[in-house]
Amino acid sequence: MERRTFITRTGLAGAIAATSAPAIVHAQTALRWRLASSFPKSLDTIFGAAEVFAKKVGELSGGKFLISVHAAGEIMPAFGVVDAVQNATVEIAHTAPYYFFGKDETFALGCAIPFGLNSRQMTAWMVEGNGLKLMREFYHQYNIVNFPGGNTGAQMGGWFRKEIKSLADMKGLKMRIGGFGGRVLERIGAVPQNIPGGDIYPALEKGTIDAAEWVGPYDDEKLGFVKVAKYYYYPGWWEGTGQGHNIMNLDKWNALPRHYQAAIEMASRDTFTWVTGKYDYVNPPALKRLLVAGAILKPFPQEVLEACYNAANEIYADLNKTNPHFNKMYTSLSAFRNESLAWMQVAELSYDSFMMRMRTRT
Amino acid sequence: MERRTFITRTGLAGAIAATSAPAIVHAQTALRWRLASSFPKSLDTIFGAAEVFAKKVGELSGGKFLISVHAAGEIMPAFGVVDAVQNATVEIAHTAPYYFFGKDETFALGCAIPFGLNSRQMTAWMVEGNGLKLMREFYHQYNIVNFPGGNTGAQMGGWFRKEIKSLADMKGLKMRIGGFGGRVLERIGAVPQNIPGGDIYPALEKGTIDAAEWVGPYDDEKLGFVKVAKYYYYPGWWEGTGQGHNIMNLDKWNALPRHYQAAIEMASRDTFTWVTGKYDYVNPPALKRLLVAGAILKPFPQEVLEACYNAANEIYADLNKTNPHFNKMYTSLSAFRNESLAWMQVAELSYDSFMMRMRTRT
């Protein structure tokens, strides 16, 4: 076979033409991992992130490093994934770490806390600030290494059966909301409820609960809340963004060849971009459809937001005294947040506000 | 050598332990490419993006696919990179495609146009919308394939020697501004000037020009404008975000093994996240330092913004009649932008605004 024919047949014409170095054979190790997701398949963006991630790792390794993706409940419950990764029952999981704030509130800081970071701020704090570094110090005690895997953007404040006109309307209000947000609501006299996604609709319909938050227009629409609770509040102050993470057993990670570690890192970055990109693309038409279906958009009254803001800060002040990990990370997060807000309100907010104003005129 | 020793020495213990499949040897092709950047090394974020990209491609390929990065002027001028990639003088370049809007205005649509997308919208339109698909159709005629490689976020409106109080103050104003923004300014009676970065300071100092835009606080600070033009305006309406691209010769791309294509794609995604993350992290302290140095922050008067907005829309209406590529892409971009603005002003803007308000109180 002449050289030209060989090159063409192997499809490496350009590759070889571009260099004078000979082709070198390098070992690619065949590897199979299992990924446990904390999300149901119905959340096609958040659950889908793990599928996108696994696909990319496969492509980067020439099909040698294969990760099978399992929805919540398939090989373990949604909230079993931290223990499972710690014990190497699975090598890797995809989760929203604030689910584990009962273990330690610090988990929530890399995911979402009330009145925390927005998605641009979260990215900056993770990528260039101390966020990822501090988060990894924390995860190290669980024998876990973590990679940010996507932000939802600011979420909605949920569906309410009755209009909220004042802080007084929040007293005794039974609301489906998890974790940190619920703890803040308790302080202003509301009654947080933990209810799995599938049980929210009947509870709202019967009036067992008065309100429920889920994610944003695209995910909320699927659960049909607009039919039983028309007031759709904003913003979801407990989730200025929600950041998913890929968490891995540290021993499994350390044993990976360097270019497979790079594949994990890069594929996580890919999903990171994809999750926000997809939410930002599918939420606008979903919101339009919800409005057509009868949703009544309402901002939370300023006094409700301020009471919750103050309650959250009280909780953080307490935690800073009792939880050194939380204190270290929260100090870093809040300092960056405040500095960032001062800059973001200049060019970014003024640009967006002007564009929003002009849109309604044309 | 017993098996255990061999495994430890090759560093593959965990990799092999995690799977029962045997290790398979897979070809990694040694490859060297040259990347021409349109940016000087002094722009350590935008230029740095190409360095981060090349490093990641190296890691993903186990050090076999090496890309050397060359600053503007090193192997070709900043604005020679599209021709060079088209002719395969270099395999790949990193640039801000709006530099080439003189060739065809369509180049600017994937990078920045006046009153175009913000960075979240640009990402969504690229990743999930038609942006990247349409951009690639356009680039195909140049024998180029493109990958988004990072957004700056909303830029600043530049440095002015005198305060701008009304639209009348813009008449005859000589401003250093390139491309599309300059064409809009012409329509409202200003006089755009093309001046390379290094020559702006003396021109501002002597009064040869009245104003100059560059990027944002972090990059602007390095050129020292605050010493000669104190009024620092916002927002940079010609650049709600500026998106860099990696552009590649299509034949070189097609000849790459699939996992090297994936490496290019994933490393581009990595820089994509890194660029915005870094700018968002370094701009806030830079703005603070500029204020200490005497910068006077000013929003453009509403009538100036509106006149520019209307002028830009007139230009787009003309281009839509004469440039079919532009028309196709602009139609897609503006439809998504308007739908997105309606959603972004709900949860995202209300969250950010509230946080900005509370920051100044505590």
XYZ file of C-alpha atoms in Angstrom:
724
model
C 0.000 0.000 0.000
C 1.482 3.348 -0.915
C 1.710 5.912 1.890
C -0.976 8.217 0.429
C -3.580 5.436 0.264
C -2.794 4.316 3.809
C -3.186 7.818 5.192
C -6.489 8.387 3.435
C -7.908 5.051 4.521
C -7.055 5.637 8.153
C -8.626 9.082 7.989
C -5.564 10.772 9.424
C -4.484 12.729 6.357
C -4.716 16.167 7.932
C -3.470 14.994 11.263
C -0.260 13.576 9.880
C 0.181 16.267 7.238
C 0.189 18.902 9.952
C 3.190 17.484 11.778
C 6.481 15.905 10.953
C 6.410 13.759 14.108
C 5.538 10.090 13.617
C 2.243 8.724 14.973
C 2.824 7.355 18.458
C 0.708 4.669 20.047
C -0.496 5.598 23.529
C -2.417 3.427 25.970
C -6.119 4.159 26.458
C -7.467 2.128 29.357
C -10.909 0.537 29.068
C -12.995 1.523 32.055
C -16.633 1.290 33.134
C -18.136 3.444 35.863
C -21.634 3.809 37.263
C -23.109 7.252 37.897
C -26.000 7.601 40.364
C -28.140 10.686 39.766
C -30.253 12.323 42.489
C -32.784 13.337 39.850
C -35.680 11.648 38.073
C -35.600 11.253 34.292
C -38.518 13.698 34.034
C -36.160 16.576 34.895
C -34.619 16.287 31.457
C -32.272 19.241 31.962
C -30.856 18.396 35.392
C -30.964 14.634 34.898
C -29.953 15.123 31.258
C -26.770 16.844 32.417
C -25.385 13.510 33.601
C -26.199 11.901 30.257
C -24.440 14.705 28.370
C -21.480 14.353 30.731
C -21.175 10.577 30.267
C -21.461 10.888 26.496
C -18.644 13.435 26.371
C -16.335 11.352 28.563
C -16.967 8.508 26.124
C -16.082 10.669 23.115
C -12.952 12.085 24.749
C -11.652 8.616 25.500
C -12.372 7.202 22.068
C -15.146 5.090 23.573
C -12.913 3.481 26.206
C -14.112 5.197 29.387
C -17.813 4.396 29.644
C -20.077 5.773 32.368
C -23.593 4.365 32.753
C -26.130 6.848 34.140
C -28.804 5.754 36.634
C -31.810 7.871 37.667
C -32.777 8.396 41.312
C -34.122 5.157 42.789
C -32.663 2.948 40.082
C -29.659 1.705 42.063
C -30.118 3.835 45.179
C -32.384 6.542 46.592
C -31.841 10.176 45.518
C -30.367 11.109 48.868
C -28.087 8.073 49.221
C -25.505 9.284 46.745
C -23.028 10.986 49.095
C -22.723 7.857 51.258
C -22.517 5.689 48.149
C -19.691 7.702 46.625
C -17.883 7.931 49.943
C -18.031 4.129 50.255
C -17.306 3.592 46.535
C -20.592 1.746 46.015
C -20.645 3.848 42.866
C -17.648 5.720 41.505
C -19.533 8.923 40.741
C -22.835 10.707 41.366
C -24.623 13.784 40.069
C -26.535 15.719 42.677
C -27.619 19.060 44.116
C -25.398 19.123 47.213
C -27.828 21.221 49.284
C -29.859 18.028 49.677
C -27.218 17.095 52.256
C -27.377 20.206 54.373
C -28.797 18.066 57.197
C -25.416 16.277 57.321
C -23.621 19.625 57.251
C -24.915 22.998 56.084
C -21.637 23.557 54.242
C -22.835 21.275 51.407
C -25.338 23.973 50.427
C -22.730 26.683 49.865
C -21.529 25.205 46.575
C -25.103 24.693 45.366
C -27.551 27.327 46.635
C -28.253 29.212 49.851
C -30.984 31.819 50.384
C -29.802 35.209 49.099
C -26.594 33.629 47.840
C -24.898 33.951 44.463
C -26.467 34.236 41.031
C -25.140 31.908 38.341
C -22.454 34.251 36.936
C -21.223 34.916 40.471
C -21.219 31.223 41.333
C -19.125 30.490 38.251
C -16.635 33.265 39.015
C -16.322 32.230 42.643
C -15.774 28.590 41.629
C -13.453 29.147 38.678
C -11.286 32.062 39.770
C -12.207 32.660 43.394
C -11.803 30.381 46.384
C -15.120 28.558 45.955
C -13.988 25.310 44.391
C -10.796 25.195 46.436
C -12.651 25.559 49.753
C -15.427 23.207 48.656
C -12.819 20.541 47.903
C -11.198 20.952 51.313
C -14.632 20.291 52.780
C -15.411 17.283 50.548
C -12.025 15.781 51.329
C -13.273 14.598 54.734
C -15.910 12.528 52.859
C -13.191 11.072 50.613
C -14.893 12.851 47.707
C -13.715 15.210 44.961
C -16.323 17.449 43.328
C -16.793 19.194 39.979
C -19.436 21.841 39.328
C -21.811 20.526 36.696
C -24.334 23.222 35.824
C -26.414 26.137 37.083
C -30.171 26.528 36.800
C -30.157 30.337 36.939
C -32.492 32.193 39.299
C -35.473 30.004 40.116
C -39.092 30.969 40.629
C -40.689 31.581 44.026
C -43.339 28.932 43.519
C -47.084 28.513 43.186
C -49.520 29.950 45.740
C -53.246 29.274 46.070
C -53.870 32.778 47.435
C -52.268 36.135 46.810
C -49.572 37.199 49.302
C -50.153 40.871 50.067
C -48.069 41.289 53.197
C -45.748 39.545 55.606
C -48.803 38.647 57.703
C -50.084 36.451 54.842
C -47.012 34.237 55.272
C -47.860 33.316 58.897
C -49.014 29.732 59.118
C -48.688 29.267 55.356
C -47.942 25.639 54.585
C -45.411 25.560 51.783
C -43.617 22.707 50.111
C -39.979 23.798 50.207
C -36.842 21.895 51.150
C -33.703 22.589 53.079
C -32.334 26.009 53.829
C -35.252 27.946 52.329
C -37.609 26.111 54.666
C -35.529 26.979 57.699
C -35.751 30.676 56.751
C -39.525 30.462 56.200
C -39.934 28.936 59.665
C -38.371 32.057 61.179
C -41.043 34.279 59.605
C -43.840 31.992 60.800
C -44.512 29.856 57.715
C -44.655 26.060 57.881
C -42.267 24.338 55.449
C -43.224 20.878 54.175
C -41.042 18.175 52.671
C -42.984 16.533 49.854
C -41.541 14.580 46.894
C -42.182 16.076 43.441
C -44.892 13.598 42.465
C -47.009 14.273 45.572
C -47.078 18.067 45.333
C -49.933 18.417 42.854
C -52.579 16.460 44.850
C -51.519 18.215 48.080
C -51.951 21.620 46.433
C -55.240 20.560 44.857
C -56.728 19.362 48.146
C -55.405 22.348 50.055
C -53.236 20.173 52.330
C -50.572 22.739 51.469
C -51.006 26.395 50.445
C -47.979 26.788 48.228
C -45.130 24.850 46.594
C -41.854 25.679 44.910
C -40.179 23.462 42.345
C -37.692 24.927 39.842
C -38.713 27.352 37.084
C -41.235 27.597 34.221
C -39.916 24.680 32.151
C -39.880 22.107 34.955
C -42.881 23.549 36.817
C -45.079 23.327 33.727
C -44.694 19.552 33.577
C -46.178 19.113 37.050
C -49.297 21.132 36.122
C -49.342 23.418 39.196
C -51.009 26.240 37.254
C -54.272 24.295 37.351
C -54.470 24.312 41.169
C -52.499 27.372 42.353
C -52.525 30.347 39.984
C -50.286 32.861 41.755
C -46.764 32.392 40.453
C -44.281 34.301 42.620
C -40.771 35.570 41.963
C -37.929 35.548 42.672
C -36.966 32.212 44.269
C -34.747 33.973 46.806
C -33.569 30.613 48.196
C -32.035 29.746 44.841
C -30.493 32.686 42.943
C -28.950 29.777 41.130
C -28.881 26.054 41.862
C -25.582 24.421 41.009
C -25.339 20.681 40.390
C -22.124 18.785 41.079
C -20.452 15.641 39.890
C -19.008 14.036 43.013
C -16.459 11.245 42.813
C -14.815 8.799 45.163
C -11.363 10.251 45.796
C -9.494 6.942 45.520
C -11.143 6.171 42.184
C -10.264 9.687 41.029
C -6.637 9.444 42.126
C -6.235 6.137 40.324
C -7.358 7.580 36.974
C -4.748 8.247 34.282
C -4.164 11.998 33.973
C -5.930 12.319 30.600
C -9.033 10.583 32.012
C -9.013 13.039 34.897
C -8.877 15.798 32.273
C -11.805 14.135 30.469
C -13.912 14.201 33.665
C -12.974 17.813 34.270
C -13.692 18.960 30.717
C -16.932 17.003 30.341
C -18.109 18.572 33.615
C -17.367 21.982 32.137
C -19.346 21.047 29.061
C -22.441 20.118 31.060
C -21.886 23.241 33.127
C -22.439 25.351 30.013
C -25.166 23.125 28.619
C -27.417 23.146 31.712
C -27.615 26.945 31.962
C -27.837 27.296 28.188
C -30.704 24.864 27.977
C -32.660 26.344 30.899
C -32.215 29.825 29.481
C -33.485 28.623 26.131
C -36.511 26.597 27.266
C -37.761 28.764 30.158
C -38.941 31.759 28.066
C -41.472 29.849 25.918
C -42.564 27.815 28.972
C -43.336 31.034 30.857
C -45.407 32.268 27.903
C -47.400 29.030 27.859
C -47.977 29.207 31.634
C -49.329 32.755 31.301
C -51.698 31.600 28.567
C -52.795 28.784 30.894
C -53.775 31.338 33.545
C -50.709 31.861 35.749
C -50.737 35.237 37.525
C -47.168 36.519 37.888
C -46.479 38.341 41.148
C -43.328 39.655 42.818
C -42.998 38.854 46.523
C -43.846 41.982 48.556
C -40.694 43.862 49.528
C -41.427 43.342 53.252
C -41.584 39.569 52.770
C -38.252 39.570 50.946
C -36.634 41.759 53.586
C -37.931 39.673 56.492
C -36.574 36.533 54.830
C -33.264 38.256 54.072
C -32.867 39.236 57.715
C -33.894 35.781 58.927
C -31.347 34.171 56.601
C -28.579 36.437 57.872
C -29.448 35.508 61.459
C -29.142 31.830 60.570
C -25.769 32.440 58.882
C -24.527 34.403 61.909
C -25.403 31.444 64.155
C -23.795 28.915 61.834
C -20.632 30.973 61.524
C -20.182 30.533 65.279
C -20.772 26.778 65.379
C -19.561 25.419 62.020
C -15.951 26.338 61.088
C -16.222 24.945 57.523
C -19.389 26.915 56.939
C -17.835 30.033 58.419
C -14.751 29.839 56.211
C -16.740 29.330 53.018
C -19.567 31.732 53.814
C -17.052 34.494 54.589
C -15.435 33.978 51.192
C -18.788 33.714 49.373
C -20.422 36.773 50.926
C -17.352 38.999 50.475
C -17.216 38.138 46.769
C -20.989 38.470 46.377
C -21.012 41.995 47.764
C -18.073 43.153 45.669
C -19.582 41.549 42.580
C -23.006 43.134 43.107
C -21.413 46.594 43.089
C -19.877 45.887 39.669
C -22.786 43.920 38.164
C -25.208 46.751 38.797
C -23.132 49.059 36.598
C -22.687 47.683 33.072
C -24.608 44.406 33.280
C -27.785 45.534 35.023
C -28.019 48.834 33.169
C -27.657 47.042 29.834
C -30.259 44.397 30.659
C -32.691 46.941 32.110
C -32.460 49.155 29.046
C -33.032 46.197 26.727
C -36.040 45.068 28.775
C -37.512 48.570 28.660
C -37.080 48.879 24.892
C -38.519 45.418 24.210
C -41.933 46.461 25.461
C -41.923 49.508 23.157
C -41.261 47.797 19.850
C 7.657 -8.366 37.455
C 4.623 -9.485 39.382
C 1.296 -8.036 38.291
C 0.823 -5.879 41.381
C 4.176 -4.128 40.937
C 3.493 -3.521 37.268
C 0.108 -1.966 37.989
C 1.474 0.329 40.677
C 4.372 1.460 38.553
C 2.168 2.312 35.603
C -0.165 4.251 37.870
C -3.238 2.424 36.616
C -4.177 0.555 39.786
C -7.576 2.147 40.319
C -8.387 2.241 36.651
C -7.907 -1.473 36.262
C -9.367 -2.339 39.644
C -12.596 -0.553 38.731
C -13.340 -2.757 35.748
C -13.069 -6.376 34.816
C -12.392 -5.517 31.167
C -8.771 -5.849 30.053
C -6.712 -2.740 29.269
C -6.882 -2.035 25.550
C -4.224 -0.135 23.658
C -5.674 2.637 21.535
C -3.819 4.885 19.102
C -3.144 8.482 20.162
C -1.737 10.437 17.242
C 1.069 12.932 17.872
C 0.092 16.278 16.406
C 1.373 19.847 16.496
C -0.775 22.837 15.565
C -0.175 26.563 15.600
C -2.807 28.918 16.986
C -2.773 32.581 15.930
C -4.459 34.911 18.413
C -5.902 38.298 17.448
C -5.021 39.604 20.891
C -1.889 40.977 22.571
C -0.437 39.185 25.584
C -1.369 42.188 27.752
C -5.037 41.161 27.539
C -4.327 38.272 29.864
C -7.954 37.119 29.998
C -8.800 37.178 26.281
C -5.328 36.184 25.125
C -5.030 33.850 28.113
C -8.112 31.977 26.899
C -6.098 30.505 24.026
C -3.364 29.399 26.413
C -5.894 27.702 28.704
C -7.456 26.059 25.643
C -4.141 24.715 24.313
C -3.146 23.408 27.735
C -6.415 21.495 28.086
C -6.144 19.938 24.625
C -2.674 18.779 25.660
C -3.978 17.214 28.876
C -6.907 15.518 27.141
C -4.614 13.903 24.611
C -2.056 12.718 27.153
C 0.395 15.312 25.813
C 0.148 14.118 22.196
C -1.871 16.936 20.594
C 0.176 20.095 21.165
C -0.999 23.557 20.133
C 1.460 26.461 20.264
C -0.163 29.851 20.928
C 1.058 33.004 19.153
C 0.038 36.552 20.095
C -1.152 39.087 17.523
C 1.723 40.159 15.296
C 3.909 37.205 16.184
C 3.267 35.143 13.065
C 0.626 37.380 11.453
C -1.304 40.584 12.126
C -4.341 40.492 14.430
C -6.748 40.859 11.532
C -5.084 38.320 9.241
C -6.374 35.274 11.064
C -9.521 34.528 9.050
C -7.565 34.467 5.775
C -4.795 32.459 7.429
C -7.176 29.793 8.733
C -9.085 29.700 5.452
C -5.794 29.076 3.594
C -4.480 26.727 6.306
C -1.436 28.937 6.951
C -2.306 28.117 10.555
C -4.669 25.348 11.601
C -6.516 27.402 14.210
C -6.996 30.962 15.444
C -8.615 32.683 18.416
C -10.356 35.920 17.614
C -13.289 38.262 18.151
C -15.133 37.672 14.879
C -16.664 41.176 14.751
C -13.217 42.372 13.657
C -14.198 40.952 10.269
C -17.491 42.734 9.879
C -15.946 44.693 6.966
C -15.725 41.368 5.075
C -19.303 40.544 6.017
C -21.387 41.972 8.862
C -22.568 38.448 9.670
C -19.268 37.749 11.461
C -20.354 40.137 14.216
C -23.548 38.245 15.065
C -21.714 35.427 16.852
C -19.559 37.913 18.756
C -21.292 41.216 19.548
C -23.640 43.645 17.842
C -25.021 46.869 19.355
C -28.045 46.073 21.522
C -27.538 42.358 20.940
C -27.428 39.499 23.440
C -26.028 39.457 26.963
C -23.684 36.604 27.839
C -26.331 34.209 29.218
C -28.457 34.807 26.132
C -25.489 34.320 23.809
C -24.722 30.989 25.476
C -28.324 29.795 25.264
C -28.657 30.841 21.632
C -25.379 29.075 20.767
C -25.849 25.916 22.816
C -29.556 25.184 22.481
C -30.849 27.674 19.934
C -29.899 28.089 16.284
C -26.910 30.377 16.887
C -24.036 27.956 16.474
C -25.792 26.025 13.702
C -26.398 29.162 11.623
C -22.948 30.557 12.376
C -21.402 27.338 11.076
C -23.416 27.496 7.865
C -21.968 30.965 7.374
C -18.370 29.975 8.217
C -18.573 27.005 5.871
C -18.107 29.300 2.858
C -14.733 30.289 4.351
C -13.816 26.618 4.811
C -13.839 27.260 8.559
C -15.513 25.599 11.549
C -15.970 27.689 14.693
C -16.288 27.066 18.440
C -17.393 29.712 20.941
C -14.523 30.341 23.337
C -15.631 32.806 26.004
C -17.776 35.833 26.807
C -16.595 39.086 28.364
C -19.958 40.019 29.885
C -21.413 43.502 29.377
C -18.607 45.934 28.658
C -18.216 49.539 29.736
C -19.164 52.541 27.596
C -15.687 54.025 27.708
C -13.794 57.059 28.959
C -14.904 60.611 28.140
C -12.972 63.842 28.701
C -16.206 65.775 29.239
C -19.563 64.886 30.710
C -22.284 63.855 28.251
C -25.505 65.542 29.342
C -27.617 65.183 26.229
C -27.725 63.787 22.722
C -26.400 67.154 21.473
C -23.124 66.514 23.350
C -22.501 63.506 21.108
C -22.465 65.588 17.897
C -18.964 65.883 16.508
C -17.539 63.853 19.401
C -14.426 62.017 18.264
C -14.477 58.595 19.864
C -12.158 55.641 19.531
C -14.541 52.766 18.807
C -14.332 49.996 16.246
C -16.734 48.239 13.933
C -20.465 48.162 14.341
C -20.603 50.518 17.334
C -18.805 53.166 15.282
C -21.288 52.840 12.448
C -24.142 53.486 14.891
C -22.356 56.505 16.420
C -21.930 58.002 12.938
C -25.699 58.008 12.518
C -26.122 60.178 15.623
C -23.429 62.597 14.479
C -20.372 61.364 16.391
C -17.048 60.665 14.650
C -15.727 57.140 15.264
C -11.951 56.636 15.145
C -9.951 53.445 14.609
C -6.921 53.558 16.885
C -4.869 50.581 18.124
C -4.890 50.002 21.896
C -1.393 51.347 22.513
C -2.111 54.702 20.794
C -5.326 55.541 22.630
C -3.778 57.060 25.762
C -1.680 59.762 24.034
C -4.594 60.626 21.706
C -6.902 61.090 24.705
C -4.248 63.038 26.596
C -3.631 65.485 23.719
C -7.324 65.815 22.987
C -6.955 64.403 19.467
C -9.945 62.315 20.491
C -12.658 63.098 23.058
C -13.479 59.584 24.189
C -12.384 55.961 23.891
C -13.840 52.558 24.683
C -11.759 49.489 25.374
C -13.230 46.572 27.387
C -14.119 46.857 31.088
C -12.502 47.867 34.393
C -9.833 45.150 34.505
C -8.454 45.718 30.998
C -9.115 49.485 30.957
C -7.162 50.017 34.159
C -3.962 48.737 32.550
C -4.053 51.432 29.859
C -4.358 54.215 32.455
C -7.273 56.118 30.840
C -8.514 57.382 34.211
C -5.601 59.823 34.295
C -6.696 61.639 31.118
C -10.483 61.140 30.813
C -12.347 60.833 34.102
C -15.935 60.224 32.998
C -16.473 56.473 32.830
C -19.750 55.689 31.057
C -21.992 52.640 31.090
C -23.281 50.450 29.610
C -21.221 49.547 26.533
C -24.373 49.094 24.439
C -22.301 47.875 21.472
C -21.121 44.910 23.488
C -23.719 43.440 25.884
C -21.216 40.631 25.707
C -18.223 40.021 23.456
C -17.799 36.401 22.485
C -14.457 35.058 21.317
C -14.226 32.089 18.948
C -11.769 29.383 18.100
C -11.865 29.110 14.314
C -10.339 26.146 12.515
C -9.560 25.170 8.967
C -12.314 22.768 7.984
C -10.058 20.247 6.223
C -7.749 20.091 9.239
C -10.798 19.622 11.452
C -12.291 16.874 9.304
C -9.003 15.001 9.305
C -8.826 14.860 13.109
C -9.591 11.584 14.894
C -12.987 11.798 16.610
C -11.562 11.980 20.133
C -9.304 14.878 19.142
C -12.330 16.664 17.741
C -13.986 16.069 21.104
C -10.878 17.457 22.822
C -11.096 20.686 20.766
C -14.809 20.963 21.522
C -14.451 20.331 25.267
C -11.388 22.545 25.734
C -13.305 25.349 23.986
C -16.113 24.841 26.484
C -13.620 25.029 29.288
C -12.217 28.381 28.139
C -15.783 29.518 27.561
C -16.458 29.146 31.281
C -13.048 30.391 32.326
C -13.148 33.689 30.409
C -16.453 34.859 31.885
C -15.550 33.505 35.308
C -12.248 35.352 35.313
C -13.671 38.665 34.062
C -16.467 38.477 36.626
C -13.913 37.868 39.347
C -11.323 40.513 38.431
C -13.604 43.358 37.286
C -15.150 44.190 40.708
C -11.852 45.019 42.491
C -10.587 46.814 39.350
C -13.691 49.048 39.367
C -13.072 49.865 43.022
C -9.471 50.844 42.286
C -10.551 53.015 39.343
C -13.028 54.867 41.550
C -10.302 55.484 44.102
C -8.122 56.798 41.250
C -10.782 59.388 40.401
C -13.072 57.767 37.806
C -16.545 59.339 37.763
C -19.132 56.678 36.919
C -21.984 57.901 34.713
C -24.841 56.181 32.893
C -25.393 57.313 29.308
C -28.414 59.643 29.178
C -31.558 57.767 28.204
C -31.965 59.885 25.042
C -28.463 58.935 23.881
C -29.196 55.247 24.405
C -32.536 55.488 22.611
C -31.083 57.383 19.646
C -28.362 54.736 19.304
C -30.901 51.938 19.678
C -33.017 53.384 16.880
C -29.968 54.004 14.674
C -28.828 50.401 15.188
C -32.251 49.076 14.237
C -32.201 51.149 11.039
C -28.834 49.644 10.126
C -30.153 46.126 10.799
C -33.252 46.788 8.698
C -31.031 47.838 5.771
C -28.723 44.846 6.179
C -31.654 42.451 6.364
C -32.587 43.557 2.830
C -29.119 43.243 1.321
C -27.366 40.426 3.232
C -29.266 37.096 3.319
C -26.861 35.469 5.814
C -27.183 38.432 8.135
C -30.953 38.441 7.749
C -31.286 34.751 8.602
C -29.116 34.989 11.698
C -30.372 38.354 12.914
C -33.968 37.143 12.680
C -33.120 34.149 14.856
C -31.054 36.224 17.309
C -33.568 39.031 17.804
C -36.531 36.677 18.211
C -34.720 34.771 20.942
C -33.434 37.973 22.566
C -36.927 39.412 22.910
C -38.424 36.210 24.279
C -35.513 35.818 26.699
C -35.743 39.404 27.972
C -39.362 38.803 28.970
C -38.291 35.841 31.107
C -35.006 37.266 32.438
C -36.751 40.312 33.857
C -38.889 38.089 36.082
C -36.782 35.862 38.352
C -33.248 36.861 37.350
C -33.553 40.640 37.315
C -35.765 40.819 40.385
C -33.331 38.650 42.334
C -30.280 40.673 41.294
C -32.016 44.010 41.895
C -33.106 43.003 45.369
C -29.609 41.813 46.255
C -28.094 45.060 44.950
C -30.548 47.108 46.990
C -29.835 45.185 50.199
C -26.066 45.322 49.729
C -26.024 49.082 50.133
C -27.980 48.806 53.387
C -25.728 46.422 55.276
